[in-house]
Tab-separated table of C-alpha atoms in Angstrom:
chain	number	residue	atom	x	y	z
V	1	MET	CA	0.164	0.241	-0.038
V	2	SER	CA	3.037	2.421	0.682
V	3	THR	CA	4.479	1.681	-2.385
V	4	LEU	CA	1.064	2.788	-4.350
V	5	THR	CA	0.947	5.655	-2.253
V	6	ALA	CA	5.056	6.618	-2.778
V	7	THR	CA	4.321	5.886	-6.837
V	8	ALA	CA	0.819	8.137	-7.258
V	9	GLU	CA	2.445	11.075	-5.094
V	10	GLU	CA	5.410	11.280	-7.466
V	11	PRO	CA	5.470	14.815	-9.430
V	12	ARG	CA	4.829	14.398	-12.955
V	13	THR	CA	6.790	16.408	-15.124
V	14	ALA	CA	5.698	17.226	-17.934
V	15	PRO	CA	6.940	17.285	-22.105
V	16	ALA	CA	9.646	20.038	-22.469
V	17	ARG	CA	8.241	21.738	-25.652
V	18	PRO	CA	10.398	23.602	-28.112
V	19	ALA	CA	10.396	27.136	-27.756
V	20	TYR	CA	9.947	29.012	-30.723
V	21	ARG	CA	11.334	32.776	-31.153
V	22	VAL	CA	10.468	35.280	-33.477
V	23	THR	CA	13.121	36.599	-34.901
V	24	GLY	CA	13.265	38.894	-37.927
V	25	ARG	CA	14.635	36.317	-40.672
V	26	ARG	CA	11.495	33.570	-39.704
V	27	VAL	CA	8.714	36.846	-39.728
V	28	LEU	CA	10.949	37.273	-43.372
V	29	ALA	CA	10.871	33.543	-44.191
V	30	SER	CA	6.989	33.100	-43.888
V	31	GLU	CA	6.080	35.807	-46.053
V	32	TRP	CA	8.385	34.660	-49.001
V	33	ALA	CA	6.489	31.401	-48.739
V	34	LYS	CA	3.190	33.055	-48.468
V	35	LEU	CA	4.256	35.051	-51.876
V	36	TRP	CA	5.496	32.226	-53.821
V	37	SER	CA	2.001	30.250	-52.378
V	38	LEU	CA	-0.409	32.560	-54.501
V	39	ARG	CA	-1.326	32.053	-58.017
V	40	SER	CA	-1.627	35.295	-58.920
V	41	THR	CA	1.929	36.305	-57.462
V	42	TRP	CA	3.646	34.388	-60.484
V	43	ILE	CA	0.599	35.624	-63.207
V	44	THR	CA	1.062	39.104	-62.752
V	45	LEU	CA	4.831	38.773	-61.914
V	46	GLY	CA	4.638	37.724	-65.386
V	47	LEU	CA	2.409	40.192	-67.324
V	48	GLY	CA	5.040	43.049	-65.389
V	49	LEU	CA	8.089	41.105	-67.143
V	50	LEU	CA	5.475	40.810	-70.667
V	51	PHE	CA	5.141	44.367	-70.773
V	52	LEU	CA	8.792	45.280	-70.308
V	53	VAL	CA	9.566	43.507	-72.533
V	54	ALA	CA	6.966	43.047	-75.222
V	55	PHE	CA	6.666	46.242	-75.415
V	56	GLY	CA	10.111	47.460	-75.367
V	57	VAL	CA	10.139	45.325	-77.980
V	58	ILE	CA	7.487	47.154	-79.875
V	59	SER	CA	8.950	50.344	-79.617
V	60	ALA	CA	12.035	49.017	-81.237
V	61	SER	CA	10.123	47.713	-83.677
V	62	ARG	CA	8.157	50.752	-84.832
V	63	TYR	CA	11.233	53.058	-84.776
V	64	LYS	CA	13.055	50.557	-87.202
V	65	SER	CA	10.119	50.376	-89.619
V	66	GLY	CA	9.951	54.235	-89.662
V	67	ILE	CA	13.100	54.782	-90.241
V	68	ASP	CA	13.463	52.297	-92.859
V	69	SER	CA	10.339	54.200	-94.427
V	70	GLY	CA	11.953	57.947	-94.540
V	71	HIS	CA	8.080	58.246	-92.445
V	72	ILE	CA	9.412	58.733	-88.657
V	73	ASP	CA	6.998	59.424	-86.278
V	74	ARG	CA	7.754	62.744	-84.200
V	75	ASP	CA	7.458	61.210	-80.903
V	76	PHE	CA	9.952	58.792	-82.288
V	77	ALA	CA	12.373	61.480	-83.554
V	78	ASP	CA	14.765	61.597	-80.545
V	79	SER	CA	14.637	58.029	-79.118
V	80	THR	CA	17.624	56.237	-78.348
V	81	ALA	CA	17.630	52.608	-77.703
V	82	VAL	CA	17.221	52.881	-73.971
V	83	SER	CA	13.616	54.889	-74.211
V	84	LEU	CA	12.397	53.090	-76.690
V	85	SER	CA	13.646	49.593	-74.754
V	86	LEU	CA	12.246	51.146	-71.181
V	87	PHE	CA	8.955	52.018	-72.953
V	88	GLY	CA	7.081	49.063	-71.264
V	89	THR	CA	8.041	50.938	-67.783
V	90	ASN	CA	4.803	52.605	-67.412
V	91	PHE	CA	2.190	49.379	-68.062
V	92	ALA	CA	4.853	47.119	-65.499
V	93	GLN	CA	5.094	49.853	-62.749
V	94	LEU	CA	1.169	48.977	-62.588
V	95	ALA	CA	1.272	45.136	-62.492
V	96	LEU	CA	3.931	45.274	-60.058
V	97	GLY	CA	2.035	48.157	-57.872
V	98	VAL	CA	-1.193	46.071	-58.099
V	99	LEU	CA	0.489	43.117	-56.757
V	100	GLY	CA	2.114	44.749	-54.316
V	101	VAL	CA	-1.372	45.869	-52.847
V	102	LEU	CA	-2.866	42.384	-52.945
V	103	VAL	CA	0.185	41.442	-50.960
V	104	THR	CA	-0.942	43.560	-47.953
V	105	ALA	CA	-4.529	44.541	-48.526
V	106	GLY	CA	-5.780	40.890	-49.836
V	107	GLU	CA	-5.014	39.567	-46.271
V	108	TYR	CA	-7.213	42.560	-44.335
V	109	SER	CA	-9.910	40.841	-47.316
V	110	THR	CA	-9.570	37.348	-46.699
V	111	GLY	CA	-9.247	38.148	-42.764
V	112	MET	CA	-5.944	35.772	-42.627
V	113	ILE	CA	-4.149	39.038	-41.118
V	114	ARG	CA	-5.450	38.152	-37.778
V	115	SER	CA	-3.347	34.746	-37.826
V	116	THR	CA	-0.520	36.657	-38.842
V	117	LEU	CA	-0.504	39.074	-36.413
V	118	ALA	CA	-1.356	36.459	-33.584
V	119	ALA	CA	1.757	34.473	-34.643
V	120	VAL	CA	3.823	37.958	-34.517
V	121	PRO	CA	2.376	40.527	-32.078
V	122	ARG	CA	4.869	43.675	-32.133
V	123	ARG	CA	3.053	44.143	-36.114
V	124	LEU	CA	5.663	46.524	-37.441
V	125	PRO	CA	8.299	43.229	-38.632
V	126	VAL	CA	5.006	42.059	-40.659
V	127	LEU	CA	4.723	45.417	-42.567
V	128	TRP	CA	8.645	45.385	-43.104
V	129	SER	CA	8.962	41.866	-44.440
V	130	LYS	CA	6.092	42.151	-46.445
V	131	ALA	CA	7.552	45.258	-48.210
V	132	THR	CA	11.266	44.003	-48.402
V	133	VAL	CA	10.384	40.572	-49.836
V	134	PHE	CA	8.316	42.113	-52.459
V	135	GLY	CA	10.441	44.911	-53.455
V	136	LEU	CA	13.530	42.711	-53.586
V	137	VAL	CA	11.317	40.416	-55.879
V	138	ALA	CA	9.945	43.846	-58.026
V	139	LEU	CA	13.784	44.680	-57.718
V	140	VAL	CA	15.013	41.687	-59.845
V	141	VAL	CA	11.948	41.479	-62.081
V	142	GLY	CA	12.296	44.605	-63.192
V	143	THR	CA	16.060	45.084	-63.822
V	144	ALA	CA	15.793	41.395	-65.652
V	145	GLY	CA	13.353	42.691	-67.749
V	146	GLY	CA	14.803	46.141	-68.592
V	147	PHE	CA	18.145	44.464	-69.585
V	148	VAL	CA	16.395	41.303	-71.756
V	149	ALA	CA	14.028	44.555	-73.389
V	150	PHE	CA	17.441	46.579	-73.921
V	151	LEU	CA	19.569	43.840	-75.684
V	152	ILE	CA	16.540	42.740	-77.947
V	153	GLY	CA	15.968	46.290	-78.860
V	154	SER	CA	19.357	47.421	-79.517
V	155	GLY	CA	19.542	44.746	-82.015
V	156	ILE	CA	16.626	45.832	-83.797
V	157	VAL	CA	17.594	49.339	-83.760
V	158	SER	CA	21.418	48.690	-84.750
V	159	GLY	CA	22.531	50.369	-87.138
V	160	THR	CA	20.178	53.884	-86.954
V	161	PRO	CA	20.264	56.941	-84.959
V	162	ALA	CA	18.975	55.384	-82.124
V	163	ALA	CA	21.456	52.394	-81.896
V	164	MET	CA	23.420	51.843	-78.131
V	165	SER	CA	25.622	49.400	-76.997
V	166	LEU	CA	26.165	48.300	-72.953
V	167	SER	CA	29.344	50.472	-72.574
V	168	HIS	CA	27.640	54.178	-74.192
V	169	ALA	CA	27.383	56.412	-71.367
V	170	GLY	CA	24.583	56.564	-68.913
V	171	VAL	CA	23.187	53.553	-70.374
V	172	LEU	CA	23.682	51.106	-67.675
V	173	ARG	CA	22.616	53.822	-64.640
V	174	SER	CA	19.842	53.975	-66.703
V	175	LEU	CA	18.592	49.956	-67.357
V	176	LEU	CA	19.641	49.740	-63.181
V	177	GLY	CA	17.241	53.259	-62.424
V	178	ALA	CA	14.559	51.317	-63.947
V	179	GLY	CA	14.449	48.234	-61.791
V	180	LEU	CA	14.983	50.235	-58.800
V	181	TYR	CA	11.921	52.466	-59.545
V	182	LEU	CA	9.943	49.208	-60.147
V	183	GLY	CA	10.905	47.974	-57.179
V	184	LEU	CA	10.064	51.176	-55.308
V	185	VAL	CA	6.443	51.562	-56.715
V	186	GLY	CA	6.197	47.964	-55.387
V	187	VAL	CA	6.846	48.963	-52.118
V	188	ILE	CA	4.531	51.295	-51.919
V	189	GLY	CA	1.750	49.191	-53.375
V	190	ALA	CA	2.278	46.950	-50.501
V	191	ALA	CA	2.181	49.931	-48.041
V	192	LEU	CA	-0.946	51.204	-49.769
V	193	GLY	CA	-2.073	48.002	-49.696
V	194	ALA	CA	-1.308	48.257	-45.178
V	195	LEU	CA	-2.730	52.029	-44.958
V	196	LEU	CA	-6.126	51.687	-47.267
V	197	ARG	CA	-6.707	48.062	-46.421
V	198	SER	CA	-8.736	47.318	-48.766
V	199	VAL	CA	-7.340	46.355	-52.720
V	200	ALA	CA	-9.771	48.586	-54.333
V	201	GLY	CA	-8.915	51.180	-52.690
V	202	GLY	CA	-5.625	50.680	-52.850
V	203	ILE	CA	-5.192	50.171	-56.365
V	204	SER	CA	-7.392	53.418	-57.105
V	205	VAL	CA	-4.682	55.438	-55.442
V	206	LEU	CA	-1.798	53.904	-56.700
V	207	VAL	CA	-3.279	54.373	-60.351
V	208	ALA	CA	-4.288	57.931	-59.217
V	209	SER	CA	-0.955	58.855	-58.241
V	210	LEU	CA	1.070	57.535	-60.871
V	211	MET	CA	-0.595	57.986	-64.264
V	212	LEU	CA	-3.853	60.711	-63.846
V	213	ILE	CA	-2.715	63.306	-61.179
V	214	PRO	CA	0.776	63.809	-63.876
V	215	GLY	CA	-2.111	64.257	-67.140
V	216	LEU	CA	-3.432	66.748	-64.915
V	217	MET	CA	-1.471	68.640	-63.986
V	218	SER	CA	-1.682	70.322	-67.531
V	219	LEU	CA	-4.842	71.670	-66.182
V	220	LEU	CA	-2.438	73.947	-63.814
V	221	PRO	CA	-0.535	77.131	-65.063
V	222	SER	CA	2.530	76.745	-66.995
V	223	SER	CA	4.725	78.401	-64.043
V	224	TRP	CA	2.759	76.012	-61.117
V	225	GLN	CA	3.509	73.198	-63.483
V	226	ASP	CA	7.399	73.699	-63.538
V	227	ASP	CA	7.503	74.137	-59.873
V	228	ILE	CA	5.067	71.043	-59.097
V	229	SER	CA	5.246	68.339	-61.522
V	230	PRO	CA	9.365	67.252	-61.488
V	231	TYR	CA	8.528	66.266	-57.561
V	232	LEU	CA	5.298	63.917	-58.335
V	233	PRO	CA	6.352	60.187	-57.458
V	234	SER	CA	5.858	59.436	-61.304
V	235	ASN	CA	8.125	62.259	-62.461
V	236	ALA	CA	10.499	61.461	-60.348
V	237	GLY	CA	10.652	58.267	-60.688
V	238	GLN	CA	10.953	58.846	-64.619
V	239	SER	CA	14.241	60.936	-63.688
V	240	MET	CA	15.926	57.856	-62.047
V	241	PHE	CA	15.817	56.183	-65.431
V	242	ALA	CA	15.792	58.868	-67.939
V	243	LEU	CA	18.999	58.967	-70.374
V	244	THR	CA	18.725	62.634	-70.599
V	245	HIS	CA	17.160	65.345	-68.739
V	246	ASP	CA	16.402	69.140	-69.290
V	247	ALA	CA	15.533	72.171	-66.951
V	248	THR	CA	11.984	70.746	-66.373
V	249	SER	CA	12.916	67.409	-64.875
V	250	LEU	CA	15.563	66.108	-62.103
V	251	SER	CA	18.976	64.810	-61.744
V	252	PRO	CA	18.774	60.995	-61.367
V	253	GLY	CA	19.995	61.785	-57.734
V	254	ALA	CA	17.444	63.980	-57.073
V	255	GLY	CA	14.935	61.632	-58.517
V	256	LEU	CA	15.913	58.775	-56.767
V	257	LEU	CA	15.799	61.125	-53.348
V	258	VAL	CA	12.369	62.648	-54.150
V	259	PHE	CA	11.255	58.992	-54.558
V	260	LEU	CA	12.253	57.513	-51.338
V	261	CYS	CA	10.660	60.492	-49.381
V	262	TRP	CA	7.638	59.677	-51.473
V	263	THR	CA	8.053	56.025	-50.416
V	264	ALA	CA	9.112	56.681	-46.926
V	265	LEU	CA	5.506	58.635	-46.369
V	266	THR	CA	3.620	55.832	-47.389
V	267	LEU	CA	5.384	53.650	-45.280
V	268	GLY	CA	5.354	55.999	-42.265
V	269	GLY	CA	1.635	56.420	-42.845
V	270	ALA	CA	0.830	52.537	-43.399
V	271	ALA	CA	3.289	51.685	-39.777
V	272	TYR	CA	1.383	53.914	-38.460
V	273	ARG	CA	-2.180	52.805	-38.855
V	274	LEU	CA	-1.430	48.728	-38.513
V	275	VAL	CA	-0.016	50.179	-34.835
V	276	ARG	CA	-2.551	52.664	-33.732
V	277	SER	CA	-5.983	50.537	-35.517
V	278	ASP	CA	-7.480	46.995	-34.835
V	279	VAL	CA	-7.395	44.485	-37.563
């Protein structure tokens, strides 16, 4: 009887549970896995790459046909191999920016953001990881697409006044600048999705900022246009990869600085709302 009592009174130790810690590397790995698990990621990145290459090749082919026929379009008269090859940047930025919005706002629409923030209670590492992961992916896609479009386009316009090679002054900087611009557009899209928490709202603001507002600037007095237009997000971003500049545009360094300020402003707003309001 005493043996049974002694056995019953022995303390039972719970099995040791492995200690899991939330680290920056693990949050990045989680966001990386979530990004590539979505079919929309593959489709939209493919469209962005297609827009870059296809429109670059089409514009180079149109320029070549105009030169051969002797009836070059006025809009293409001063074109270079770089400007022709990067013609699709305006279309690729929409694809990558929209996907950036989906990366963050999509979790709010499905309710998955609750599980994400339950796993990472500090919240802000989630935003930084999403922006970093997608920004790097958009940077790689944009840079690769720009170089592919240039290599094909420069071959098409070879022997024409627009012909250029990678060794020409400013060409490498323009191609890298286009990739960096598209990467930052992806970061802005992700920040807008986290700020507005709506796919439709994020896409609307993105399109308005990059395409509609610059077009509406023509309604302002010309003196205002010269003072405001260079500092708009799209115009500042285009200065990053433009081969030539004039008095109405920023230098590549100034354009990068202005566009980084727009990116930081959007990320700051997204971070503030993520910390201050419930999901």
